[in-house]
Coordinates of C-alpha atoms in Angstrom, one line a residue:
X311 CA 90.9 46.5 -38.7
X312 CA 87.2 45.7 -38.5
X313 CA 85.4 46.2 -35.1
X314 CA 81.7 44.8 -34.8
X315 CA 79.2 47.0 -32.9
X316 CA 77.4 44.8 -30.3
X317 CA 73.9 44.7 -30.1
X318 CA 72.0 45.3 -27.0
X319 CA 70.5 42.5 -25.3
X320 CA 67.3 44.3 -25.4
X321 CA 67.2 44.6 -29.3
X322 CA 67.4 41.1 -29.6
X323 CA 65.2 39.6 -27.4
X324 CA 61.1 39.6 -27.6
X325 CA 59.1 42.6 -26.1
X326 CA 57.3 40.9 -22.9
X327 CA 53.8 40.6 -23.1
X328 CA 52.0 43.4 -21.7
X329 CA 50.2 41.9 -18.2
X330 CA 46.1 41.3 -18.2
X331 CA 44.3 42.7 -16.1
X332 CA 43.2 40.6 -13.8
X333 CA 39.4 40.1 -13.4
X334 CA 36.4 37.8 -12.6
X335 CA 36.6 35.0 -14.5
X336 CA 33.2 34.5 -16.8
X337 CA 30.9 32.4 -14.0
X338 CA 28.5 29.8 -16.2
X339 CA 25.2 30.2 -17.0
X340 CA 24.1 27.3 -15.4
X341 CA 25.8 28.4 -12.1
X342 CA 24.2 31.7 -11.7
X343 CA 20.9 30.3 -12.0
X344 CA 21.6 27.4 -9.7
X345 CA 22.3 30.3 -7.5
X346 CA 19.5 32.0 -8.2
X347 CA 17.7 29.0 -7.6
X348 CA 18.6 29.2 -3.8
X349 CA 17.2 32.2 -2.9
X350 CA 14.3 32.5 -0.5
X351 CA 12.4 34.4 -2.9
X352 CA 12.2 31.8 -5.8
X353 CA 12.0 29.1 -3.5
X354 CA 8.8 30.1 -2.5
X355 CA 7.2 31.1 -5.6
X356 CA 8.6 27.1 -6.7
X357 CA 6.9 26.0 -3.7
X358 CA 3.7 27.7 -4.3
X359 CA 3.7 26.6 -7.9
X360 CA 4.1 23.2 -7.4
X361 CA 1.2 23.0 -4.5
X362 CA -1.1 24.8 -7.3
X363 CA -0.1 22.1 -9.7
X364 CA -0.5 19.2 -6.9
X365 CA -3.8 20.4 -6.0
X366 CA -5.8 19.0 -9.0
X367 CA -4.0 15.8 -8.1
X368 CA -5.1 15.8 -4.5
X369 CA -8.7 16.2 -5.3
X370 CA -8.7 13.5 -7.5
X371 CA -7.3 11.2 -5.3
X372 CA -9.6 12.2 -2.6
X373 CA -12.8 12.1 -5.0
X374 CA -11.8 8.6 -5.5
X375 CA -12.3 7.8 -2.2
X376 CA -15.5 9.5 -1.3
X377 CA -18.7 7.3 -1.5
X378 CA -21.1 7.9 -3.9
X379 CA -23.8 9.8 -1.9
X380 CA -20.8 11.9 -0.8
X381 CA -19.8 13.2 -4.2
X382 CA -23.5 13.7 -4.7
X383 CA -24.2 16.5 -1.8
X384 CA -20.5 18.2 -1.6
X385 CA -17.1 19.2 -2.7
X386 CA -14.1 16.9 -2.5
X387 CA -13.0 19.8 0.4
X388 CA -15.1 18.2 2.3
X389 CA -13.5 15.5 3.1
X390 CA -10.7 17.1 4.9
X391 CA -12.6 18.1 7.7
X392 CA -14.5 14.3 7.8
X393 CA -11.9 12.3 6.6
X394 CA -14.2 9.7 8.6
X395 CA -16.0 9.3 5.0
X396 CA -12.8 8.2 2.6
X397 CA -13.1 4.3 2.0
X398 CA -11.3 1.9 -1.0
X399 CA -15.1 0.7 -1.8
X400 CA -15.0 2.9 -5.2
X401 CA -11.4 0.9 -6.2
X402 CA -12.7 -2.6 -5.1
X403 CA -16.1 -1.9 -6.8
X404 CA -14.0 -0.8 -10.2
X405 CA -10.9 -3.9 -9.9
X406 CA -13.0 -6.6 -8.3
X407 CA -15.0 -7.2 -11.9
X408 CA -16.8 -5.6 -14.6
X409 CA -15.6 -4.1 -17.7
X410 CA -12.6 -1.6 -15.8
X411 CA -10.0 -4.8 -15.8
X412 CA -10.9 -5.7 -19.1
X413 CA -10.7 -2.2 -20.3
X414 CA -7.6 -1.9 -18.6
X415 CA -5.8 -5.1 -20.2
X416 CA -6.9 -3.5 -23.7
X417 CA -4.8 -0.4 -22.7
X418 CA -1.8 -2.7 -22.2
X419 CA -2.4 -4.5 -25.2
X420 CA -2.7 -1.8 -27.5
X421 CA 0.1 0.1 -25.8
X422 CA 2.8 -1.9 -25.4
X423 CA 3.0 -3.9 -28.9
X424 CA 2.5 -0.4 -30.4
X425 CA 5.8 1.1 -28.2
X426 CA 7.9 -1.8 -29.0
X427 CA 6.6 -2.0 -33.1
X428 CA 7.6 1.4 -33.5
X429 CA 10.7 1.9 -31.5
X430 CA 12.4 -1.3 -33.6
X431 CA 11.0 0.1 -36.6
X432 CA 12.1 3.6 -35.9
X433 CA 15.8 2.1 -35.1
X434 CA 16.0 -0.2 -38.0
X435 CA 15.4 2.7 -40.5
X436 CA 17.1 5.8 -38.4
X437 CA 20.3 3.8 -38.6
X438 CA 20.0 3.0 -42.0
X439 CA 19.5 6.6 -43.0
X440 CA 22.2 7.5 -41.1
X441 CA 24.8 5.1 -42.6
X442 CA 23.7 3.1 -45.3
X443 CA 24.1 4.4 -49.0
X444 CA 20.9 3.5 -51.3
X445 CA 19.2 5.0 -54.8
X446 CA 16.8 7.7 -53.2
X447 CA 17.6 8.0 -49.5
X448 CA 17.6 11.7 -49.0
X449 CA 14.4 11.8 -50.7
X450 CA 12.6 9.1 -48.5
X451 CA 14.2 11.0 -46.0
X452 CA 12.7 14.2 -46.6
X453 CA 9.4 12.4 -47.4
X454 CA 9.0 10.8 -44.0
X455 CA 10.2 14.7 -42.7
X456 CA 7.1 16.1 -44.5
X457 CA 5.1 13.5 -42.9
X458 CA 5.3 14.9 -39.3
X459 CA 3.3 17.7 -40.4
X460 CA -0.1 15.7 -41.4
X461 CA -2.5 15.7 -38.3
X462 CA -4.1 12.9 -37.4
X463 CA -7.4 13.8 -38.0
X464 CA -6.5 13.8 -41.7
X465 CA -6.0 10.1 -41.7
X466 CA -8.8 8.7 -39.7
X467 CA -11.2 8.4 -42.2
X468 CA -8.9 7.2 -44.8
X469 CA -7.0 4.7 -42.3
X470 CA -10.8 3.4 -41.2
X471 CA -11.7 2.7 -44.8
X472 CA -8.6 1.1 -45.3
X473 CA -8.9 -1.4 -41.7
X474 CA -12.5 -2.2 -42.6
X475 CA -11.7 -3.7 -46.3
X476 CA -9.1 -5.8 -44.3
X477 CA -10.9 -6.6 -41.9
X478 CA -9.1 -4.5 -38.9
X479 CA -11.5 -2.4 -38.2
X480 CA -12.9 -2.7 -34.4
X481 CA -9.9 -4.8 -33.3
X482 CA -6.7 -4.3 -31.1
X483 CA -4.4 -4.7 -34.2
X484 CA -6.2 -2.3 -35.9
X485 CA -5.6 0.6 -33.0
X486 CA -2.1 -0.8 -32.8
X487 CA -1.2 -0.4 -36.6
X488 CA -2.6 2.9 -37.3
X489 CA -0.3 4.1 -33.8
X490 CA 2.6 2.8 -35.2
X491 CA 1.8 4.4 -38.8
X492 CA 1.4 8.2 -37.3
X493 CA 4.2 7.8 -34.5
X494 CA 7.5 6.5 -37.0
X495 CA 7.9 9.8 -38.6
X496 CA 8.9 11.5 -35.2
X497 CA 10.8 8.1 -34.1
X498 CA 12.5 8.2 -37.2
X499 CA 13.7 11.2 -37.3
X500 CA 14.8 11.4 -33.8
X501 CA 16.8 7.8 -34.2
X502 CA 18.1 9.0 -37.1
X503 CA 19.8 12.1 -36.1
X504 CA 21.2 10.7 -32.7
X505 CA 22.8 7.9 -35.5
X506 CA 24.3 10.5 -36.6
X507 CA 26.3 11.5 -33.5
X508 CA 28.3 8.4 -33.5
X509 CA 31.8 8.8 -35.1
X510 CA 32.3 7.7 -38.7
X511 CA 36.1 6.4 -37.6
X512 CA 34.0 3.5 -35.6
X513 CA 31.9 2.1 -37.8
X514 CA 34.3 1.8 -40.5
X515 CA 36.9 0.2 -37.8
X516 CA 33.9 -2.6 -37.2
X517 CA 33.9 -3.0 -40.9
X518 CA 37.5 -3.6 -41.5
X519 CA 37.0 -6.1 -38.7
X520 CA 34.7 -7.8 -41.1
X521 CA 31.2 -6.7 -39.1
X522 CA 28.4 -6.6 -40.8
X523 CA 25.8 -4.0 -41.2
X524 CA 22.9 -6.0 -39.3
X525 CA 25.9 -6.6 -36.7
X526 CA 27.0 -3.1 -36.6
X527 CA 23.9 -2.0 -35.6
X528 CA 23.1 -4.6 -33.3
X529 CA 26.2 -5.0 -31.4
X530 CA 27.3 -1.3 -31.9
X531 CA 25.2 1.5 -33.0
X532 CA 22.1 0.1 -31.1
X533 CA 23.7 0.4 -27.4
X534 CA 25.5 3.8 -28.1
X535 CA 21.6 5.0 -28.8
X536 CA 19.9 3.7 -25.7
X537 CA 19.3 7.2 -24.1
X538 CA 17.5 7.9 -27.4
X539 CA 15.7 4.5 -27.3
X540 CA 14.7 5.2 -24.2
X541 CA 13.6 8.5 -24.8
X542 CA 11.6 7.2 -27.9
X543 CA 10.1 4.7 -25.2
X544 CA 8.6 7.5 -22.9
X545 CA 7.5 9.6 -25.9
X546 CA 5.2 7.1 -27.6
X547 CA 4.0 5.1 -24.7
X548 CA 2.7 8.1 -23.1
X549 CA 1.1 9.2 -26.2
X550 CA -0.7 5.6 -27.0
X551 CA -1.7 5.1 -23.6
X552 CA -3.3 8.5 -22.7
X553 CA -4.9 8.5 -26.3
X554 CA -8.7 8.5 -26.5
X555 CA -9.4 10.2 -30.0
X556 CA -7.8 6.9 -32.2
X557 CA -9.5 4.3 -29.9
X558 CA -12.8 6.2 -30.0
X559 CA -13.2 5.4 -33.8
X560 CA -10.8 2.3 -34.5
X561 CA -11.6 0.5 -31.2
X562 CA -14.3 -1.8 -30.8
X563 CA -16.9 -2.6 -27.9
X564 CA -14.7 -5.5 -27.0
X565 CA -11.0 -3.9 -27.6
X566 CA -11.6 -0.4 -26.3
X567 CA -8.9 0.7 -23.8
X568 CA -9.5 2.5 -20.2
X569 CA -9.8 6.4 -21.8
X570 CA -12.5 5.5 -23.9
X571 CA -14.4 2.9 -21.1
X572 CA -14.3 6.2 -18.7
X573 CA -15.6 8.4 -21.4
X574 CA -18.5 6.5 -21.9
X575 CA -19.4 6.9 -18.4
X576 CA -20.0 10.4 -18.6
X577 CA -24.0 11.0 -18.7
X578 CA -26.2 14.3 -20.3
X579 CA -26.5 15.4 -16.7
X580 CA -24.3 13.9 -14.2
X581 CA -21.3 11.5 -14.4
X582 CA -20.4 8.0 -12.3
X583 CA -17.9 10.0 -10.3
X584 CA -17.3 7.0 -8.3
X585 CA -16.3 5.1 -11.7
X586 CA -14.4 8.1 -13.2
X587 CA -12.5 9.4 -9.9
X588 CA -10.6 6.3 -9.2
X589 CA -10.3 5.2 -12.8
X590 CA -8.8 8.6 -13.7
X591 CA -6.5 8.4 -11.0
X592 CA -5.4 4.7 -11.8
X593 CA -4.9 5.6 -15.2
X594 CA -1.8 7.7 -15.0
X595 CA -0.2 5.1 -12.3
X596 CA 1.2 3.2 -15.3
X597 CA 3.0 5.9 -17.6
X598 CA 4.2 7.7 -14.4
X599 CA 6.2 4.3 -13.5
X600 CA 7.5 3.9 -17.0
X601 CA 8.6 7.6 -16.9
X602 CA 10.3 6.6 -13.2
X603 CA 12.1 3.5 -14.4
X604 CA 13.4 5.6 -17.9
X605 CA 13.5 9.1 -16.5
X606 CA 17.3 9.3 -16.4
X607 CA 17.7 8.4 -20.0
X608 CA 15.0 10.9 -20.9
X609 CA 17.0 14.3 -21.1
X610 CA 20.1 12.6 -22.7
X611 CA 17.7 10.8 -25.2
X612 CA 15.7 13.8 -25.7
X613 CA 18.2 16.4 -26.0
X614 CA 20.7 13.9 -28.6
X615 CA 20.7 15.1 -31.9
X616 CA 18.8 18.1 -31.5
X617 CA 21.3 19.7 -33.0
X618 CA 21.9 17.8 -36.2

């Protein structure tokens, strides 16, 4: 007779885990330097930083407003203890005629064709590097990569030679072309990698559904990229509209845009600081509105496919 030995429960049964310790769970780095952010300390040395940075600002705004003969005998300082002397005659002088509106409506005309021009061009190819299969892609690729190294000044003389045999030289077109030549590298290569991000499993869903490319990226890829459209927006508006160096040599008497008109008012031994103190001031009004309307697309946009 056969007896069978029984087997502790204990054998049989898995050895509990041993406890963790319990601890402080891992706090974000973003957290502790929110909280950081709250103390008195830093939140003066924040305020105190952005007075500094405001103060340039300030005495712009008030230089603008200070008559002639004013500017001529003191500092903008001044002012603060006569504030009797601040008037809008410099801004209705510089609006109400001569060359400022003109020089003005240049700014918009070279800016805004040369924003739009390269931000359709930028999406057109960034998409189709992305996702489109063609002989010598990578190659192109890498060839527009290399092309974000070239400086400008390495082109002006070549790009001016080029505009005067066709006849662009000294004409809005002319400024407008050679903007949208140097800024599609970056805008490519930004659209490109945030193409990138979008999942391979949609666009080949919209192809079974019988979408076409064009369609694809009009209907599809182009919306999932307006953070990065946006972005692209700020980025080379900004840059055409604050530029001075490409208008000074491709820009004629007739087409020359407000940085270069307020340029030319500087003198030998003096300036028109009742010209060039409210012009200065107006001429930021515009890109800091764009960057408003855009601003919360611009970190998203920015930040999307940085790490492609």
């Amino acid at each position: 007779m056969t007896t069978t030995r029984a087997v502790p429960a204990a054998a049989t049964t898995t050895p509990a885990a041993a406890p963790v310790p319990a601890g402080r769970p891992a706090v974000p780095l973003t957290t502790r330097l929110a909280a950081l952010t709250r103390s008195g300390l830093v939140q003066a040395v924040l305020i105190v930083a952005a007075v500094a940075w405001l103060v340039p600002t300030v005495g712009l705004l008030v230089s603008s407003l200070r008559p002639k003969q004013a500017a001529a005998t003191g500092g903008w300082w001044t002012a603060l203890t006569e504030p009797a002397q601040l008037t809008l005659q410099n801004y209705s002088a510089l609006l109400g005629g001569g060359d400022v509106p003109e020089a003005l409506w240049n700014t918009v005309l070279i800016s805004v064709p040369a924003t739009l021009l390269t931000v359709a061009l930028a999406a057109g190819a960034g998409y189709a590097f992305a996702w489109m299969r063609f002989p010598g892609r990578d190659a192109i690729f890498l060839g527009v990569v290399g092309l974000l190294v070239v400086p400008v000044q390495v082109g002006l003389i070549p790009v001016a030679k080029l505009e005067g045999a066709l006849g662009l030289f000294g004409t809005v077109p002319g400024v407008v072309l050679f903007h949208v030549g140097y800024g599609l590298p970056f805008a490519v290569f930004l659209m490109r990698n945030h193409f990138l991000e979008i999942p391979a499993e949609l666009l080949e869903a919209a192809r079974m559904d019988g979408c076409g490319e064009w369609r694809i990226f009009r209907t599809l890829a182009l919306p999932l990229a307006a953070p990065a459209v946006a972005s692209l927006c700020i980025f080379q508006f900004l840059w055409v509209w604050n530029d001075m160096l490409v208008a000074l040599i491709f820009a004629g008497n007739d087409s020359q845009p407000l940085t270069v008109y307020l340029q030319s008012q500087m003198r030998q031994f003096g300036s028109n600081m009742d010209v060039l103190a409210p012009g200065a001031f107006l001429s930021p009004l515009v890109p800091v509105g764009v960057f408003l309307c855009f601003q919360r697309f611009f970190i998203q946009g920015a930040m999307a496919g940085s790490v492609k």
